[in-house]
PDB file of C-alpha atoms and ligand atoms in Angstrom:
ATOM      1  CA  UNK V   1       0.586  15.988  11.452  1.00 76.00           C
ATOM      2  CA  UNK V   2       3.873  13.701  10.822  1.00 76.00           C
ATOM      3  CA  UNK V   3       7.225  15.110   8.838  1.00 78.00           C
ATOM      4  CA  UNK V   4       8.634  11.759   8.714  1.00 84.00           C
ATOM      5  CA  UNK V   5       7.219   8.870   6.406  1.00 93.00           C
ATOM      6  CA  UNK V   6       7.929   5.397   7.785  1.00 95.00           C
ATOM      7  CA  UNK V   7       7.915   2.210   5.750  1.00 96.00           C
ATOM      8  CA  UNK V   8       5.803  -0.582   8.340  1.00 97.00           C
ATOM      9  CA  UNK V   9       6.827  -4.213   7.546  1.00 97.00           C
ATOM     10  CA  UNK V  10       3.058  -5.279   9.065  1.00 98.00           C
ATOM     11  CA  UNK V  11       1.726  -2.852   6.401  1.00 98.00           C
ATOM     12  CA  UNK V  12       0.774  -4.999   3.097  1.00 98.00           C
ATOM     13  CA  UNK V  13      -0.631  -3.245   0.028  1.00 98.00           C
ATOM     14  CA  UNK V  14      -2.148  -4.596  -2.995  1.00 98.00           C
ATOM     15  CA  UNK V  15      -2.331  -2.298  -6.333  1.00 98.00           C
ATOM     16  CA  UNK V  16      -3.236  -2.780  -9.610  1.00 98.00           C
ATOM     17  CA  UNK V  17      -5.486  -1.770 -12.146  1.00 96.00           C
ATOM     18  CA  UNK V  18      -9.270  -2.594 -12.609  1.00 92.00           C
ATOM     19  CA  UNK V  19     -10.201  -6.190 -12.617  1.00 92.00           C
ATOM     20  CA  UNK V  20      -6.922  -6.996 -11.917  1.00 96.00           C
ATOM     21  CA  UNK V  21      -7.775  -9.733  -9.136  1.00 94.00           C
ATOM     22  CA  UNK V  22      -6.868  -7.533  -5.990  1.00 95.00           C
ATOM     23  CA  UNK V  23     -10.304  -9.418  -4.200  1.00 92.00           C
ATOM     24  CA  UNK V  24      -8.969 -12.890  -4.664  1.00 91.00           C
ATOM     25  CA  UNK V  25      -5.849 -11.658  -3.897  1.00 95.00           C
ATOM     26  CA  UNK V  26      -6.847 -10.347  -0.598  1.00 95.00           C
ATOM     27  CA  UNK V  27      -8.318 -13.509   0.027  1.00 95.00           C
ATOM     28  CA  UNK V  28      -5.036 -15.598  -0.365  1.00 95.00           C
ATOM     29  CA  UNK V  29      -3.263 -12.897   1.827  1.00 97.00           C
ATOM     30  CA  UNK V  30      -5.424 -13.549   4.914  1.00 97.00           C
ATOM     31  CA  UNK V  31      -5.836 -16.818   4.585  1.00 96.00           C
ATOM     32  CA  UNK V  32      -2.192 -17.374   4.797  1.00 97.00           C
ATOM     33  CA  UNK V  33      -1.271 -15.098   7.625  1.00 98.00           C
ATOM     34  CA  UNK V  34      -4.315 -16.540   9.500  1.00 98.00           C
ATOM     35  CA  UNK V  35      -2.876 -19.833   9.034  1.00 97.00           C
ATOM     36  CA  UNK V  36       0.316 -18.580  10.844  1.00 96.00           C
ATOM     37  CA  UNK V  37      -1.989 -17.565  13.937  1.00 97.00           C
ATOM     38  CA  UNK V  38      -1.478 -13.788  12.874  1.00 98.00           C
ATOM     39  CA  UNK V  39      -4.142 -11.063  13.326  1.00 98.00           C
ATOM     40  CA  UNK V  40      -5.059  -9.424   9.925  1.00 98.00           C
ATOM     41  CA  UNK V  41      -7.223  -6.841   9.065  1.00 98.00           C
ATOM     42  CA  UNK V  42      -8.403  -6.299   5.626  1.00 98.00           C
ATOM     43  CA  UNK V  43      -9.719  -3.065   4.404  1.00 98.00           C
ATOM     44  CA  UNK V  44      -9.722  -0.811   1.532  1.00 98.00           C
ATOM     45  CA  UNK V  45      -9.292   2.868  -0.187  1.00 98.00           C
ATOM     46  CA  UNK V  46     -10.401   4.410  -0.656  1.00 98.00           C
ATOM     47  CA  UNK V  47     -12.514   3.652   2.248  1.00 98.00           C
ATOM     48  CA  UNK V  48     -12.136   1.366   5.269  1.00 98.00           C
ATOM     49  CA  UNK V  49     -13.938   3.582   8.224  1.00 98.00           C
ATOM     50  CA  UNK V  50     -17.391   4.604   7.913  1.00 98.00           C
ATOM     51  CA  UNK V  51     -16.408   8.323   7.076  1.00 98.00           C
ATOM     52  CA  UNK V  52     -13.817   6.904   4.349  1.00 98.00           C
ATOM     53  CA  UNK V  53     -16.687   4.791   2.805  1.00 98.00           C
ATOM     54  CA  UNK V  54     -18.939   8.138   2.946  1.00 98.00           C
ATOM     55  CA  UNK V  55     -15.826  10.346   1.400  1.00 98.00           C
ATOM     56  CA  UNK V  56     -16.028   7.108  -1.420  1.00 98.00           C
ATOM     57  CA  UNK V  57     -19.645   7.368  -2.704  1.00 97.00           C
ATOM     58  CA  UNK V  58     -18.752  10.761  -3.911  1.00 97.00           C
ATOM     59  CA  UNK V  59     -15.929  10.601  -5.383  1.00 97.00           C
ATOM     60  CA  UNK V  60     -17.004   7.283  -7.349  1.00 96.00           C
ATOM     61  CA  UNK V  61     -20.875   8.325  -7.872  1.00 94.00           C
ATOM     62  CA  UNK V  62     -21.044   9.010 -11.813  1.00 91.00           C
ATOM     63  CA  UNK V  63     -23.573  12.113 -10.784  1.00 91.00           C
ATOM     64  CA  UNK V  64     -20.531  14.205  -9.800  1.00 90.00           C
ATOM     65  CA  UNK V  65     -19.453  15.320 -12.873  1.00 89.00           C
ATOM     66  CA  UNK V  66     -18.390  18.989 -11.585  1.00 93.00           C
ATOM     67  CA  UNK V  67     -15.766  16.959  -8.950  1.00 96.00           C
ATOM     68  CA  UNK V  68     -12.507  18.570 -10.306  1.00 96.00           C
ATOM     69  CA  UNK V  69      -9.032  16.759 -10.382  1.00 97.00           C
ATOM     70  CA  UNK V  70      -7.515  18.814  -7.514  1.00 98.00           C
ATOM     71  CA  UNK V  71     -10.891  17.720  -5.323  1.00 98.00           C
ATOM     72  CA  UNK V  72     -10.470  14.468  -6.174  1.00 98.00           C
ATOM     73  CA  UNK V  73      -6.809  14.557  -4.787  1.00 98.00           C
ATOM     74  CA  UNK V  74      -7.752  15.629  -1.715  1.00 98.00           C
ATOM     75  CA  UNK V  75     -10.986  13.768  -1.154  1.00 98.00           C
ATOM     76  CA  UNK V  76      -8.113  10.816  -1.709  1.00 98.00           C
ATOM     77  CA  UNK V  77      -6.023  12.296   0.931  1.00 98.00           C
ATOM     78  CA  UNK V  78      -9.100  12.961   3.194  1.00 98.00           C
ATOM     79  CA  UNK V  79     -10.092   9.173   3.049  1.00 98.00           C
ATOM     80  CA  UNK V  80      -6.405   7.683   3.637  1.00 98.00           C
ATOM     81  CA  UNK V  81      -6.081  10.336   6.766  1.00 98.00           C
ATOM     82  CA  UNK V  82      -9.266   9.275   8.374  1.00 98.00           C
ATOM     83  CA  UNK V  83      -8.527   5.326   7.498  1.00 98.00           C
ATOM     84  CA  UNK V  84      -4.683   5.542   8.430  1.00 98.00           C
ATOM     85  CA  UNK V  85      -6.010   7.443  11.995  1.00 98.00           C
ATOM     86  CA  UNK V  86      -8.912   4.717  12.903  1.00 98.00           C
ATOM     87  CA  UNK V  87      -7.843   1.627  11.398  1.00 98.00           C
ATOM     88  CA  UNK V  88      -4.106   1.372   9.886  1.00 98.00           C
ATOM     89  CA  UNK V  89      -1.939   2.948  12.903  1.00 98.00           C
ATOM     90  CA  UNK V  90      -4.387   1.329  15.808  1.00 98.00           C
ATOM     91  CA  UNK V  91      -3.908  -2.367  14.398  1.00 98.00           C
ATOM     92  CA  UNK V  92      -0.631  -2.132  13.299  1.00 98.00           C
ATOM     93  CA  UNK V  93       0.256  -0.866  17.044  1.00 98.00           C
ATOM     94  CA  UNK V  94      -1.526  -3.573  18.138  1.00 98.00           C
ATOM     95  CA  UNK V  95       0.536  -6.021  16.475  1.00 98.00           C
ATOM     96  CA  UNK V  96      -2.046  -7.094  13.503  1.00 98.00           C
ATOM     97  CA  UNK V  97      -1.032  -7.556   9.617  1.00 98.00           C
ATOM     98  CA  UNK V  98      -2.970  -5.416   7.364  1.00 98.00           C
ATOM     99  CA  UNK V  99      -3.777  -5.947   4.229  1.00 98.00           C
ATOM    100  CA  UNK V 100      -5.212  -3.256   1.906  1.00 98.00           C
ATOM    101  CA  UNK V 101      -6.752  -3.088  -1.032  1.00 98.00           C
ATOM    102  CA  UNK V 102      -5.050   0.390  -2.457  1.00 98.00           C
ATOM    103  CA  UNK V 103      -3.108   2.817  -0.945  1.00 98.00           C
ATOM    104  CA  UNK V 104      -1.325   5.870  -1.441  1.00 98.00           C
ATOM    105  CA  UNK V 105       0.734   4.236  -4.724  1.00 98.00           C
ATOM    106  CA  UNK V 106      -2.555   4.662  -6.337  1.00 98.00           C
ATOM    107  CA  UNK V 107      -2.992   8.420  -5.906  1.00 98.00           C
ATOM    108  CA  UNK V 108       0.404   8.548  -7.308  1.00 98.00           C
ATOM    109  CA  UNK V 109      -0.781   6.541  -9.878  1.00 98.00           C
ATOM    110  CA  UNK V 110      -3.955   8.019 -10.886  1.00 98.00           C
ATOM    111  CA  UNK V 111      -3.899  11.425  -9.447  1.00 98.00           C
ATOM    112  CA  UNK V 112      -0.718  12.031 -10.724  1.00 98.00           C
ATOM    113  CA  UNK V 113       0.415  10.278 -13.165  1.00 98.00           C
ATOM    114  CA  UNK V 114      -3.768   9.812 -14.382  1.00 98.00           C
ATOM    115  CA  UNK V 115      -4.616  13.122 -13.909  1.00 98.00           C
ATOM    116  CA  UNK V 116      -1.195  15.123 -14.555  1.00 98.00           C
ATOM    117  CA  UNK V 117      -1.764  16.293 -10.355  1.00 98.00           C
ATOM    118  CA  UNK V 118       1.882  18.049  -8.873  1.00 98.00           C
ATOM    119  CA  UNK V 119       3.836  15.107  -8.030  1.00 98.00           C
ATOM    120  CA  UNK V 120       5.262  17.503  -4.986  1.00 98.00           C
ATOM    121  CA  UNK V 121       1.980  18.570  -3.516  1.00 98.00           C
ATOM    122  CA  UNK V 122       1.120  14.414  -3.196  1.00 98.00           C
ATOM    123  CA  UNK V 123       4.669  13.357  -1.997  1.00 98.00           C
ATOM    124  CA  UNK V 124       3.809  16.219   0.924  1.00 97.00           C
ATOM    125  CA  UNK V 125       0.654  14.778   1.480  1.00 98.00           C
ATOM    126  CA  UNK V 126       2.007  11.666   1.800  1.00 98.00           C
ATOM    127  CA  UNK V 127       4.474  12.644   3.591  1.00 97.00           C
ATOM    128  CA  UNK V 128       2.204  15.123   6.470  1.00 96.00           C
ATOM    129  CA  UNK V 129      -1.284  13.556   6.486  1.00 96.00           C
ATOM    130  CA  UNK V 130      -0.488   9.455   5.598  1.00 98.00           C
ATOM    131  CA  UNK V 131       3.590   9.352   7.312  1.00 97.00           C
ATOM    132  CA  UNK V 132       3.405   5.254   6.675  1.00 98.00           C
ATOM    133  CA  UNK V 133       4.270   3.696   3.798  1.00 98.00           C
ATOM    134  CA  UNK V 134       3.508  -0.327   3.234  1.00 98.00           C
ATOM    135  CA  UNK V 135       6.768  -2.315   3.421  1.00 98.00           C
ATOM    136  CA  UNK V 136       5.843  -4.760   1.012  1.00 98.00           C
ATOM    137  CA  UNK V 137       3.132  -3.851  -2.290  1.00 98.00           C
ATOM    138  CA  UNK V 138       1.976  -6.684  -4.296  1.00 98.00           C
ATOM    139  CA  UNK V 139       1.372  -4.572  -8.060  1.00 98.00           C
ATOM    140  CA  UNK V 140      -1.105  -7.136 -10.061  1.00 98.00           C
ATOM    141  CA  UNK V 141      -0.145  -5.552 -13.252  1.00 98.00           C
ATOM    142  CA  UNK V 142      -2.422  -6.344 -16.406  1.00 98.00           C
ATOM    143  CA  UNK V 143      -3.136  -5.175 -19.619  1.00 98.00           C
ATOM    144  CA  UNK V 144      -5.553  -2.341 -19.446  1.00 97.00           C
ATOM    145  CA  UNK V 145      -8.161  -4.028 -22.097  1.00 96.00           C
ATOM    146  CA  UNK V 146      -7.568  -7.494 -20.292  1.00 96.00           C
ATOM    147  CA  UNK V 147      -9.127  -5.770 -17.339  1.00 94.00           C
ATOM    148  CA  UNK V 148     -11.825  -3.643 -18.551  1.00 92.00           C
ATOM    149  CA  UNK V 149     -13.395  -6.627 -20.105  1.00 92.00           C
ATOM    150  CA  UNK V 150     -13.226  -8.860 -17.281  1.00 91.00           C
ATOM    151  CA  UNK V 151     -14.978  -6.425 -15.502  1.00 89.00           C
ATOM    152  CA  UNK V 152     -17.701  -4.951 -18.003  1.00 84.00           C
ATOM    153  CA  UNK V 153     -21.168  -5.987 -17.575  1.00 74.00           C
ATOM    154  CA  UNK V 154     -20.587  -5.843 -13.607  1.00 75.00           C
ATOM    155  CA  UNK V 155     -22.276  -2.930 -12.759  1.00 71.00           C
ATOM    156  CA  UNK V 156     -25.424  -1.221 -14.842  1.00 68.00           C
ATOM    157  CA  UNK V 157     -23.159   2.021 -14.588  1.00 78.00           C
ATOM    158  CA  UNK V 158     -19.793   2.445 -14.636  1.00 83.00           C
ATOM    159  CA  UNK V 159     -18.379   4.603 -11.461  1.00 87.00           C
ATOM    160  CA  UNK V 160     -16.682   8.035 -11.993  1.00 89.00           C
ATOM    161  CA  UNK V 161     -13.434   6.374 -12.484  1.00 89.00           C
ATOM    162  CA  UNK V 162     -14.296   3.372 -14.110  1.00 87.00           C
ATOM    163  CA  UNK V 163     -15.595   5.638 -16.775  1.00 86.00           C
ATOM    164  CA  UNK V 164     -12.450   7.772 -18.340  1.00 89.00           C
ATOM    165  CA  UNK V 165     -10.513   6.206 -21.342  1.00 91.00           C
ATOM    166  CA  UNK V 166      -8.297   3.991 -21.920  1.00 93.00           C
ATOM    167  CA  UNK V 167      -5.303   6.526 -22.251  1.00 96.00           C
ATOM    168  CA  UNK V 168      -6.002   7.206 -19.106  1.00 97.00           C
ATOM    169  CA  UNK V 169      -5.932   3.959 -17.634  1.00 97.00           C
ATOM    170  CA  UNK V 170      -2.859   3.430 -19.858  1.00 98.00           C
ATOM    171  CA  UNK V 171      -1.232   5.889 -17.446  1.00 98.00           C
ATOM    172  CA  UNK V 172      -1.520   4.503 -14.338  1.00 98.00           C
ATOM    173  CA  UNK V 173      -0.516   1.059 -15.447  1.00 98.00           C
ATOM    174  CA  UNK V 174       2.740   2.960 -16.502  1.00 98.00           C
ATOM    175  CA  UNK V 175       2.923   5.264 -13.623  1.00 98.00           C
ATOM    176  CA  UNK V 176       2.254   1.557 -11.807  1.00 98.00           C
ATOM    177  CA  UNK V 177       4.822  -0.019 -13.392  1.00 98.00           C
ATOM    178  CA  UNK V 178       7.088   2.997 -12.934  1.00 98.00           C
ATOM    179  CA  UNK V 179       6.996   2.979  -9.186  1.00 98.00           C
ATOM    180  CA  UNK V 180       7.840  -0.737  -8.618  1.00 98.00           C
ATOM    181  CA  UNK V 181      11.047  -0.046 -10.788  1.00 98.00           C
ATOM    182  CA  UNK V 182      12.150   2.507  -8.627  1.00 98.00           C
ATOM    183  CA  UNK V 183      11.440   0.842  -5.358  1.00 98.00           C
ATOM    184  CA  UNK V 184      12.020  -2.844  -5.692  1.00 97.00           C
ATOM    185  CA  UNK V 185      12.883  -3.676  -2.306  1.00 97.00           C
ATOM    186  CA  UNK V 186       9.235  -2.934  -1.772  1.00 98.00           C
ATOM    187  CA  UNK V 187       7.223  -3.634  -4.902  1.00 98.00           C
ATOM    188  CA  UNK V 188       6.577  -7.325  -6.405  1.00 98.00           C
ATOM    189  CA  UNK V 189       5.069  -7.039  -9.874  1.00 98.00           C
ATOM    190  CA  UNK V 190       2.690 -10.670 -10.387  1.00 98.00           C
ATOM    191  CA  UNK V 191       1.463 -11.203 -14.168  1.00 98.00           C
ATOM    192  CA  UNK V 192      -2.628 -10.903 -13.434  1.00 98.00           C
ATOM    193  CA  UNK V 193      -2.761 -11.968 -16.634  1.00 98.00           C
ATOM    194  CA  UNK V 194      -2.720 -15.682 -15.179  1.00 96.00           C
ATOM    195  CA  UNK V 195      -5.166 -18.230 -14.509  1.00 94.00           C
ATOM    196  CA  UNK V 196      -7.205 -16.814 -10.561  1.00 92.00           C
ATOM    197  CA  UNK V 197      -4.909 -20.049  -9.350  1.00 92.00           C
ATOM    198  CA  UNK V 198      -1.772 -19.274 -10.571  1.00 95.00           C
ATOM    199  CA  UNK V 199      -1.951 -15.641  -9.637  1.00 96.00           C
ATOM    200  CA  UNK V 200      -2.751 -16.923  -5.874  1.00 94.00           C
ATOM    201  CA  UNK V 201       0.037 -18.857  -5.921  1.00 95.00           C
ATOM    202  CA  UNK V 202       2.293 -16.076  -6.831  1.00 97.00           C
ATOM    203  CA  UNK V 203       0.542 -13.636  -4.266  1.00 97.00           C
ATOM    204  CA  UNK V 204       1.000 -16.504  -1.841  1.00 97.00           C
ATOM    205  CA  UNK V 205       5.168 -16.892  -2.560  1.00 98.00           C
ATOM    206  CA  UNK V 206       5.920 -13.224  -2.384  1.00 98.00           C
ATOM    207  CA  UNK V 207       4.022 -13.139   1.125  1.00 98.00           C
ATOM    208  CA  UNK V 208       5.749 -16.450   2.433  1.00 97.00           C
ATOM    209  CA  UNK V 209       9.032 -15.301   1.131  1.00 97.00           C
ATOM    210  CA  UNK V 210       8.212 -11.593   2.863  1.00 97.00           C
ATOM    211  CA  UNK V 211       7.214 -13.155   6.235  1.00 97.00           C
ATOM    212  CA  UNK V 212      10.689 -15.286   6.121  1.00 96.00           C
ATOM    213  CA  UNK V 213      12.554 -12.034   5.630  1.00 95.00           C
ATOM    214  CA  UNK V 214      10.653  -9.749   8.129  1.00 93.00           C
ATOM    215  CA  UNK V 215       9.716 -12.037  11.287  1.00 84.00           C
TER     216      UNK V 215
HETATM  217  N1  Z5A B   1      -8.383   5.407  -6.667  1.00 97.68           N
HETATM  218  C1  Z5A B   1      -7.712   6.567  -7.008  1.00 97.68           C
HETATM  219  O1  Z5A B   1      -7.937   7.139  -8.086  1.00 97.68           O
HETATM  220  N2  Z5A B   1      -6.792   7.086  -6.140  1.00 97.68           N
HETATM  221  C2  Z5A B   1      -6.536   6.528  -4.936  1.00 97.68           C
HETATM  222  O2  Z5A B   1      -5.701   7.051  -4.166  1.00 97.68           O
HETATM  223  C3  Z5A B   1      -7.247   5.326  -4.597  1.00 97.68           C
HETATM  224  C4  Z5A B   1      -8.153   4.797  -5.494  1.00 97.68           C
HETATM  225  C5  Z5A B   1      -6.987   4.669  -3.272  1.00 97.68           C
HETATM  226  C6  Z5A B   1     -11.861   2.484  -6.665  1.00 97.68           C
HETATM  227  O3  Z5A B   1     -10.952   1.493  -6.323  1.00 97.68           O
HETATM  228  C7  Z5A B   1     -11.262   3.479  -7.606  1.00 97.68           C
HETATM  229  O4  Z5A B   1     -10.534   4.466  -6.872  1.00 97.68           O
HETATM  230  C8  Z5A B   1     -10.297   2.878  -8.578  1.00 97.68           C
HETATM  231  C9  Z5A B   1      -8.981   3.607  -8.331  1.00 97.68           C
HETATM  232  C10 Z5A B   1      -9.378   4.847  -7.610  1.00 97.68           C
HETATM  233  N3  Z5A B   1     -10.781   3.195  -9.887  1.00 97.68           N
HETATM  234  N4  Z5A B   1     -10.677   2.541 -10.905  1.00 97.68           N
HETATM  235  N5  Z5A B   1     -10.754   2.120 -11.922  1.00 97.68           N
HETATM  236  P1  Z5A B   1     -11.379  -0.058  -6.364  1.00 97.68           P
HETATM  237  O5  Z5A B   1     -10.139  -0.779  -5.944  1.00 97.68           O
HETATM  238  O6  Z5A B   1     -12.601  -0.262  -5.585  1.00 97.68           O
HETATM  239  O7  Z5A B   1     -11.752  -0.266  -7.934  1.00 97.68           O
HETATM  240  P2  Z5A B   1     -11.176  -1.263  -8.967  1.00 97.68           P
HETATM  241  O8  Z5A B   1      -9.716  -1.439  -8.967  1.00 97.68           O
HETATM  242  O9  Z5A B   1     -11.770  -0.764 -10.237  1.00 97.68           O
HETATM  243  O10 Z5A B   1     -11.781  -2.646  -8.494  1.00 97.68           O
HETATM  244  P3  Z5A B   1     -11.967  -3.917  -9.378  1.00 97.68           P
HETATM  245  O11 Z5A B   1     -12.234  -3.609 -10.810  1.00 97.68           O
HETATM  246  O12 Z5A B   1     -12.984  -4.748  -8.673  1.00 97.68           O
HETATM  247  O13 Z5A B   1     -10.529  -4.597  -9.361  1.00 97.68           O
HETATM  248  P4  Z5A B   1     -10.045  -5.892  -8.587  1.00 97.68           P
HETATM  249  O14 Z5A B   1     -10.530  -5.837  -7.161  1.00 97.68           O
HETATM  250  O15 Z5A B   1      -8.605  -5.993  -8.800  1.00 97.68           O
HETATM  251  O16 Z5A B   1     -10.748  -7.033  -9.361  1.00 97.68           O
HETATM  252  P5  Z5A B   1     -11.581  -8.290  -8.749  1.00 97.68           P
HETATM  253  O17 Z5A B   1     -12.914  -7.793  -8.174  1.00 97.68           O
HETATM  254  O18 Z5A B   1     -10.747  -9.137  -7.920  1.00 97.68           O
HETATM  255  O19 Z5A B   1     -11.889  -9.040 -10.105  1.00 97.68           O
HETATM  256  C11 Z5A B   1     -12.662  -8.412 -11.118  1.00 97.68           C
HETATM  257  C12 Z5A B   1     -13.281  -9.485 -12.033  1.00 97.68           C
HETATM  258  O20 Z5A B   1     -12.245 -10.183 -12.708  1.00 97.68           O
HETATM  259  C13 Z5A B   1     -14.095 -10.554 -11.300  1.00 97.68           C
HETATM  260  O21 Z5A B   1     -15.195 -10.915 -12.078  1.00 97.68           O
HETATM  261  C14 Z5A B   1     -13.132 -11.716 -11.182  1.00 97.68           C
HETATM  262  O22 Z5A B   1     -13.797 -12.953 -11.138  1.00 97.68           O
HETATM  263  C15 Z5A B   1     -12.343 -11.589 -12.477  1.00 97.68           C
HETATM  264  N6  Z5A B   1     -10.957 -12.084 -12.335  1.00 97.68           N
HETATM  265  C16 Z5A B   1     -10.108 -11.823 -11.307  1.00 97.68           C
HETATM  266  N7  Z5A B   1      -8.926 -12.450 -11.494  1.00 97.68           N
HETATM  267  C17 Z5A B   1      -9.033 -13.112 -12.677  1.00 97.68           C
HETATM  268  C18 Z5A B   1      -8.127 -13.935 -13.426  1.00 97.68           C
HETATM  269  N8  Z5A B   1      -6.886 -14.205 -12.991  1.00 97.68           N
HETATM  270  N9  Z5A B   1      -8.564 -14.443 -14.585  1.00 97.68           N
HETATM  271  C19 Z5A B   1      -9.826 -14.163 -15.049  1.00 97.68           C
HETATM  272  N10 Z5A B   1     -10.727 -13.406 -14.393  1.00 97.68           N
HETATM  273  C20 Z5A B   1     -10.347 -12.886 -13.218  1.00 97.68           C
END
């Protein structure tokens, strides 16, 4: 269990909303610090170890309709603790960039600000089960209908998530939006409303620019 919560400069996140372009995003990111002869590990939440991907199917399968908001939260947690223990802390220690797709912003986002969860109870849990925070979080903000339609007809059934309302998803994007206001040092909020090239190249500046800053 930590007490403190430590910002790592190796630590990348990428947040957003659906269809926002976090995969192609992802892509740019690697591509770039392989290019500097960096080690980078890519991975996901939640997700990222094979318990994490388990602790996933449920709490995106559309059959578990009983799952409860304060469940959810913690399934969250459950996930990040398992993925910060096996693959976050052991590569950053090692000296390796990662790069993840989601991290604990979104449970602020969606758990909280989504699902009306205690703000307190997550900034503990962030704060005693995660204790790292990414030092630089790339929000690819979009508008929530912008999103939703690039990615309908993806799937034959929407996931748990996927499937609430657009109030909902209204929410986050705030509660997104909200977050990189009050923590600019760390947040860098890219239009994902952009041509796939344009928003690369935007990913691509805020990493070069990061990398000058934080050898
Ligand atoms: N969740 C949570 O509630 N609490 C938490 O703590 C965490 C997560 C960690 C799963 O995450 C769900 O878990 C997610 C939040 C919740 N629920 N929702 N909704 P996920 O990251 O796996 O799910 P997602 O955000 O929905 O993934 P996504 O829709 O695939 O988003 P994306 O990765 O940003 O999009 P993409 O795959 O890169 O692109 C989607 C499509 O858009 C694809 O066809 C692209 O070709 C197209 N695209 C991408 N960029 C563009 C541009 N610029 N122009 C046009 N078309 C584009």
């Amino acid at each position: 269990m930590t007490e403190a919560l430590l910002s790592h400069a190796r630590l990348i996140s990428l947040e957003g909303g659906e269809g926002a372009g976090k995969t192609s995003a992802l892509v740019a990111i690697r591509e770039l610090l392989l290019a500097r002869g960096h080690e980078v590990v890519l991975t996901r939440e939640p997700g990222g170890t094979p318990l994490a991907e388990e602790i996933r199917q449920v709490l995106l399968s559309p059959h578990e309709e009983s799952l409860g908001p304060e469940t959810e939260l913690l399934l969250m947690f459950a996930s990040r603790a398992q993925h910060v223990r096996e693959v976050v802390r052991p590569a950053l220690q090692r000296g390796a960039y990662v790069v993840t797709d989601r991290f604990t912003d979104s449970s602020y986002a969606y758990q909280v600000d989504g699902r009306g969860m205690d703000l307190g109870l997550v900034e503990e849990l962030e704060r005693k089960v995660v204790g790292l925070k990414p030092g630089l979080t790339l929000l690819l903000d979009l508008d929530v209908r912008v999103g939703r339609a690039r990615t309908s007809g993806r799937d034959l059934w929407p996931d748990r998530i996927e499937s609430e309302q657009d109030d909902f998803f209204e929410r986050v994007r705030e509660g997104f939006r909200k977050r990189a206001l009050a923590e600019p040092a760390r947040f860098r909020v890219i239009d994902a409303s952009q041509a796939p090239a344009k928003v690369a190249a935007a990913v691509s500046d805020a990493v070069v620019r990061w990398l000058r800053d934080h050898p």
